[in-house]
């Protein structure tokens, strides 16, 4: 079978190659899945660069979320059958014509869910709803997030509205305001305009902004922290701009602020099964009702993976970049 492999860490558009490798048989408790579609996530590309929290041994495969059809069942697997549509959000090495997954990492996908939605059902949406749930906000509360036009930012905004929580989104380009408005996401402020912080406070009015979510790093971390009320919490979700956060000690001290991290993979694996099931059920309901949208920007074949990797970071991207065998 064909699989995407890299023999060194580096620019994904340059180090990923297609290789023919043997098709593996599933072991006990495992399932072999024929890949249909897989989304490219930032963390997939960071892993290939060798700059993520998980660093595989080389040579390495890539990709972590996928939608496909079960091709073979390992010994002892119950509740699944060959030909069944399934999705996984925590299986490493899915960028191949076939991949092996633990049965417990698979979620059945109903026939009414389109392939492109099924392919991105778990990782980003589940990270978004887990993040929002972890903020412990009530209906009517306010929080602010940067990278609001990123995939998770868009999902968090939609989920917050569905839960009755108010969110203000920060984008780095004025053009991002109209992009998000086209998806029905409002309360967006561009930080490339003068007086943007006053715009944020005007939107919230007299209500305190109790939580900020930072996915950018660098000076953007301090910008989010500066908007928080006393006893506010800055939640660090990512570092798109810089791995070093520039925050004011004065804001930490005088606001008595708390700074903490959020890593979706750790949160999801430590979450009780009942809680995980409830959040996934909430996601499926939102998608079925149209509250949550999962747009796709473009789909690329394995042969065009270099172009796909570059397209993932193209400015103005409105949906996920997909890979297909």
XYZ file of C-alpha atoms in Angstrom:
325
model
C 0.000 0.000 0.000
C 1.021 3.650 -0.389
C 1.831 5.650 2.736
C 3.277 9.083 3.469
C 6.640 8.719 5.226
C 9.363 11.092 6.405
C 12.935 10.027 7.171
C 13.917 13.303 8.801
C 12.208 16.123 10.656
C 11.667 19.283 8.668
C 9.383 21.200 6.368
C 6.445 18.850 5.638
C 6.190 20.135 2.077
C 9.731 18.846 1.479
C 10.323 15.807 3.721
C 7.118 13.824 3.138
C 7.349 11.154 0.428
C 5.070 8.383 -0.830
C 6.408 4.885 -0.193
C 5.047 1.396 -0.767
C 4.942 -0.567 2.475
C 3.276 -3.845 3.468
C -0.360 -3.821 4.532
C -0.420 -4.796 8.212
C -2.874 -7.233 9.761
C -4.806 -6.085 12.842
C -3.807 -7.655 16.127
C -6.079 -8.511 19.060
C -8.413 -5.618 19.793
C -7.383 -3.823 16.600
C -9.104 -2.910 13.354
C -7.744 -2.260 9.869
C -9.366 0.728 8.172
C -9.286 1.793 4.523
C -8.694 5.530 4.479
C -11.225 7.761 2.729
C -10.323 11.247 3.962
C -7.999 12.766 6.545
C -7.761 16.411 7.606
C -4.422 18.164 8.007
C -4.043 19.658 11.469
C -1.360 22.072 12.620
C -0.154 19.517 15.150
C 0.335 16.958 12.347
C 2.702 19.323 10.575
C 4.441 20.357 13.799
C 5.040 16.660 14.537
C 6.665 16.237 11.112
C 8.836 19.265 11.874
C 9.833 17.675 15.192
C 8.516 20.639 17.191
C 5.449 19.112 18.840
C 5.030 17.480 22.242
C 5.039 14.056 20.541
C 8.137 13.120 18.536
C 7.975 9.781 16.669
C 10.895 7.536 15.849
C 12.211 7.843 12.293
C 11.325 6.872 9.655
C 7.818 7.879 10.614
C 4.336 7.960 9.200
C 2.037 10.925 9.791
C -1.533 12.051 10.339
C -3.762 11.551 13.357
C -7.427 11.918 12.371
C -9.265 10.040 9.671
C -12.528 8.770 8.272
C -12.637 5.405 6.560
C -14.257 2.017 6.136
C -13.381 -1.060 8.187
C -11.432 -3.562 6.096
C -10.557 -6.254 8.675
C -11.168 -7.041 12.349
C -8.628 -8.336 14.828
C -9.257 -11.072 17.350
C -11.755 -10.219 20.066
C -13.150 -7.070 18.457
C -16.846 -6.664 19.204
C -19.374 -4.077 18.045
C -17.800 -3.435 14.626
C -18.097 -5.115 11.245
C -16.287 -5.093 7.916
C -17.638 -2.354 5.636
C -18.677 -0.101 8.518
C -17.963 3.651 8.325
C -15.779 4.837 11.226
C -13.788 7.850 12.375
C -10.808 8.197 14.676
C -9.149 11.234 16.168
C -6.268 9.735 18.100
C -4.589 7.199 15.808
C -1.095 8.061 14.629
C -0.033 7.209 11.066
C -3.359 7.430 9.234
C -1.912 9.029 6.071
C -1.820 5.715 4.249
C -4.193 3.705 2.110
C -4.820 1.485 5.146
C -4.108 2.033 8.832
C -4.407 0.035 12.030
C -6.416 1.473 14.914
C -7.401 0.240 18.325
C -11.085 -0.605 18.327
C -11.561 1.670 21.317
C -10.266 4.622 19.294
C -12.951 4.256 16.612
C -16.364 5.891 16.533
C -19.133 4.558 14.249
C -20.313 7.108 11.691
C -23.911 7.058 10.495
C -24.731 7.070 6.799
C -26.334 10.512 7.140
C -23.017 12.200 7.982
C -21.087 13.331 4.858
C -17.546 12.026 4.401
C -15.949 15.476 4.766
C -17.765 16.067 8.056
C -16.965 12.591 9.393
C -13.277 13.122 8.611
C -13.007 16.107 10.951
C -15.599 15.149 13.532
C -13.315 14.327 16.430
C -9.971 16.098 16.848
C -10.754 19.776 16.378
C -14.462 19.767 17.343
C -13.762 17.617 20.387
C -10.797 19.767 21.385
C -12.999 22.843 20.981
C -15.872 21.547 23.082
C -13.477 20.117 25.691
C -11.698 23.473 25.876
C -14.953 25.383 26.218
C -16.246 22.924 28.807
C -13.029 23.260 30.827
C -13.496 27.028 31.157
C -16.404 26.468 33.579
C -18.344 29.414 32.177
C -22.053 29.935 32.745
C -24.701 31.322 30.421
C -24.148 35.043 29.992
C -20.454 34.946 30.929
C -17.841 36.603 28.673
C -14.471 35.355 27.455
C -12.036 36.396 24.742
C -9.927 34.305 22.363
C -7.299 35.091 19.766
C -6.756 33.143 16.521
C -10.526 33.432 16.206
C -10.380 32.628 12.500
C -8.522 29.362 13.079
C -10.384 26.068 13.005
C -10.661 25.714 16.767
C -11.452 29.420 17.167
C -14.396 29.146 14.777
C -15.687 26.019 16.473
C -15.339 27.483 19.963
C -17.285 30.567 18.870
C -20.140 28.492 17.461
C -20.235 26.213 20.500
C -20.194 29.164 22.894
C -23.244 30.709 21.219
C -25.031 27.352 21.360
C -24.356 27.211 25.110
C -25.394 30.819 25.692
C -21.859 32.018 26.456
C -20.518 35.290 25.052
C -17.203 35.242 23.203
C -15.144 38.019 21.648
C -12.724 36.918 18.947
C -9.424 38.561 18.047
C -7.936 38.318 14.552
C -4.718 39.814 13.253
C -6.160 41.076 9.951
C -9.181 43.321 9.389
C -10.195 41.049 6.510
C -10.778 38.295 9.079
C -13.842 40.116 10.395
C -15.784 39.679 7.146
C -14.517 36.113 6.720
C -16.009 35.121 10.064
C -19.174 37.147 9.560
C -19.784 35.055 6.453
C -19.910 32.026 8.735
C -22.271 33.775 11.150
C -19.573 34.497 13.746
C -19.719 38.001 15.216
C -18.062 40.059 17.994
C -14.748 39.984 16.110
C -12.065 42.635 16.585
C -8.932 43.057 14.453
C -5.765 43.851 16.385
C -4.261 45.668 13.377
C -6.594 48.613 14.020
C -5.968 51.438 16.480
C -8.029 51.328 19.647
C -8.848 47.645 19.220
C -8.715 46.997 22.989
C -11.347 49.706 23.535
C -13.517 47.982 20.932
C -13.302 44.762 22.923
C -14.347 46.471 26.148
C -17.193 48.254 24.356
C -18.582 44.937 23.139
C -18.530 43.439 26.635
C -19.919 46.603 28.225
C -19.872 46.462 32.010
C -19.580 42.662 32.083
C -16.205 41.292 33.235
C -14.173 39.211 30.798
C -13.192 36.392 33.099
C -11.306 34.050 30.759
C -8.918 34.503 27.836
C -7.768 31.766 25.458
C -4.382 32.275 23.808
C -3.437 30.234 20.752
C -0.768 32.556 19.377
C 1.962 33.202 21.946
C 4.474 36.058 21.849
C 3.072 39.523 22.573
C -0.428 38.268 21.724
C -0.484 36.403 25.043
C -0.056 39.668 26.910
C -2.740 41.324 24.789
C -5.297 38.735 25.853
C -4.212 38.891 29.497
C -4.578 42.686 29.515
C -8.275 42.352 28.676
C -9.139 40.134 31.630
C -10.923 41.206 34.785
C -9.572 40.710 38.290
C -9.057 37.019 39.154
C -9.259 36.192 35.450
C -7.718 33.097 33.882
C -5.499 32.932 30.808
C -5.711 29.503 29.174
C -2.842 28.679 26.816
C -4.059 26.486 23.958
C -1.344 26.966 21.337
C 1.678 28.928 20.149
C 1.144 29.694 16.463
C 3.402 32.759 16.512
C 5.951 32.047 19.212
C 6.674 29.385 21.854
C 7.574 32.200 24.270
C 4.764 34.169 25.950
C 5.263 37.892 26.574
C 2.993 38.782 29.497
C 3.015 41.630 31.978
C 3.976 40.786 35.539
C 1.772 43.703 36.586
C -1.278 42.083 35.027
C -0.478 38.825 36.784
C 0.114 40.469 40.165
C -2.517 43.187 40.346
C -5.249 41.215 38.617
C -4.288 38.125 40.631
C -4.572 36.260 37.356
C -4.094 32.559 36.780
C -2.259 31.118 33.773
C -2.754 27.471 32.837
C -2.327 25.236 29.827
C -4.709 23.045 27.859
C -3.513 20.049 25.814
C -6.439 18.323 24.119
C -4.870 14.870 23.825
C -4.129 14.704 27.555
C -7.540 16.051 28.510
C -9.402 13.601 26.259
C -7.505 10.522 27.433
C -7.985 11.387 31.113
C -11.657 12.306 30.706
C -14.198 9.810 32.123
C -15.866 7.775 29.350
C -19.317 9.016 30.330
C -18.206 12.647 30.017
C -16.493 11.973 26.689
C -19.627 10.319 25.331
C -21.819 13.209 26.455
C -19.610 15.799 24.746
C -19.432 13.757 21.530
C -23.210 13.400 21.561
C -23.543 17.168 21.975
C -21.236 17.686 18.985
C -23.198 15.330 16.737
C -26.449 17.094 17.669
C -24.958 20.511 16.845
C -23.663 19.269 13.491
C -26.966 17.607 12.579
C -28.883 20.790 13.423
C -26.494 23.057 11.510
C -25.356 24.928 14.626
C -21.803 23.695 14.048
C -20.305 23.870 10.558
C -17.155 22.102 9.375
C -16.201 23.619 6.010
C -13.516 22.204 3.731
C -11.186 24.521 1.824
C -9.708 21.925 -0.545
C -8.870 18.245 -0.924
C -5.488 16.974 -2.137
C -4.209 13.543 -3.155
C -1.150 11.980 -1.518
C 0.838 12.974 -4.610
C 0.129 16.642 -3.843
C 0.896 16.501 -0.112
C 3.540 19.222 -0.464
C 0.994 21.662 -1.843
C -1.494 20.561 0.813
C 0.975 21.291 3.615
C 1.609 24.778 2.244
C -2.117 25.424 1.761
C -2.748 24.655 5.422
C -1.072 27.918 6.444
C -2.350 30.083 3.589
C -3.899 33.366 4.838
C -7.672 33.574 4.559
C -8.269 29.827 4.596
C -11.931 29.215 5.510
C -11.967 25.448 5.995
C -9.810 22.384 6.537
C -7.324 21.017 4.033
C -8.040 17.341 3.347
C -5.858 14.469 2.154
C -7.133 11.487 0.182
C -5.218 8.430 -1.065
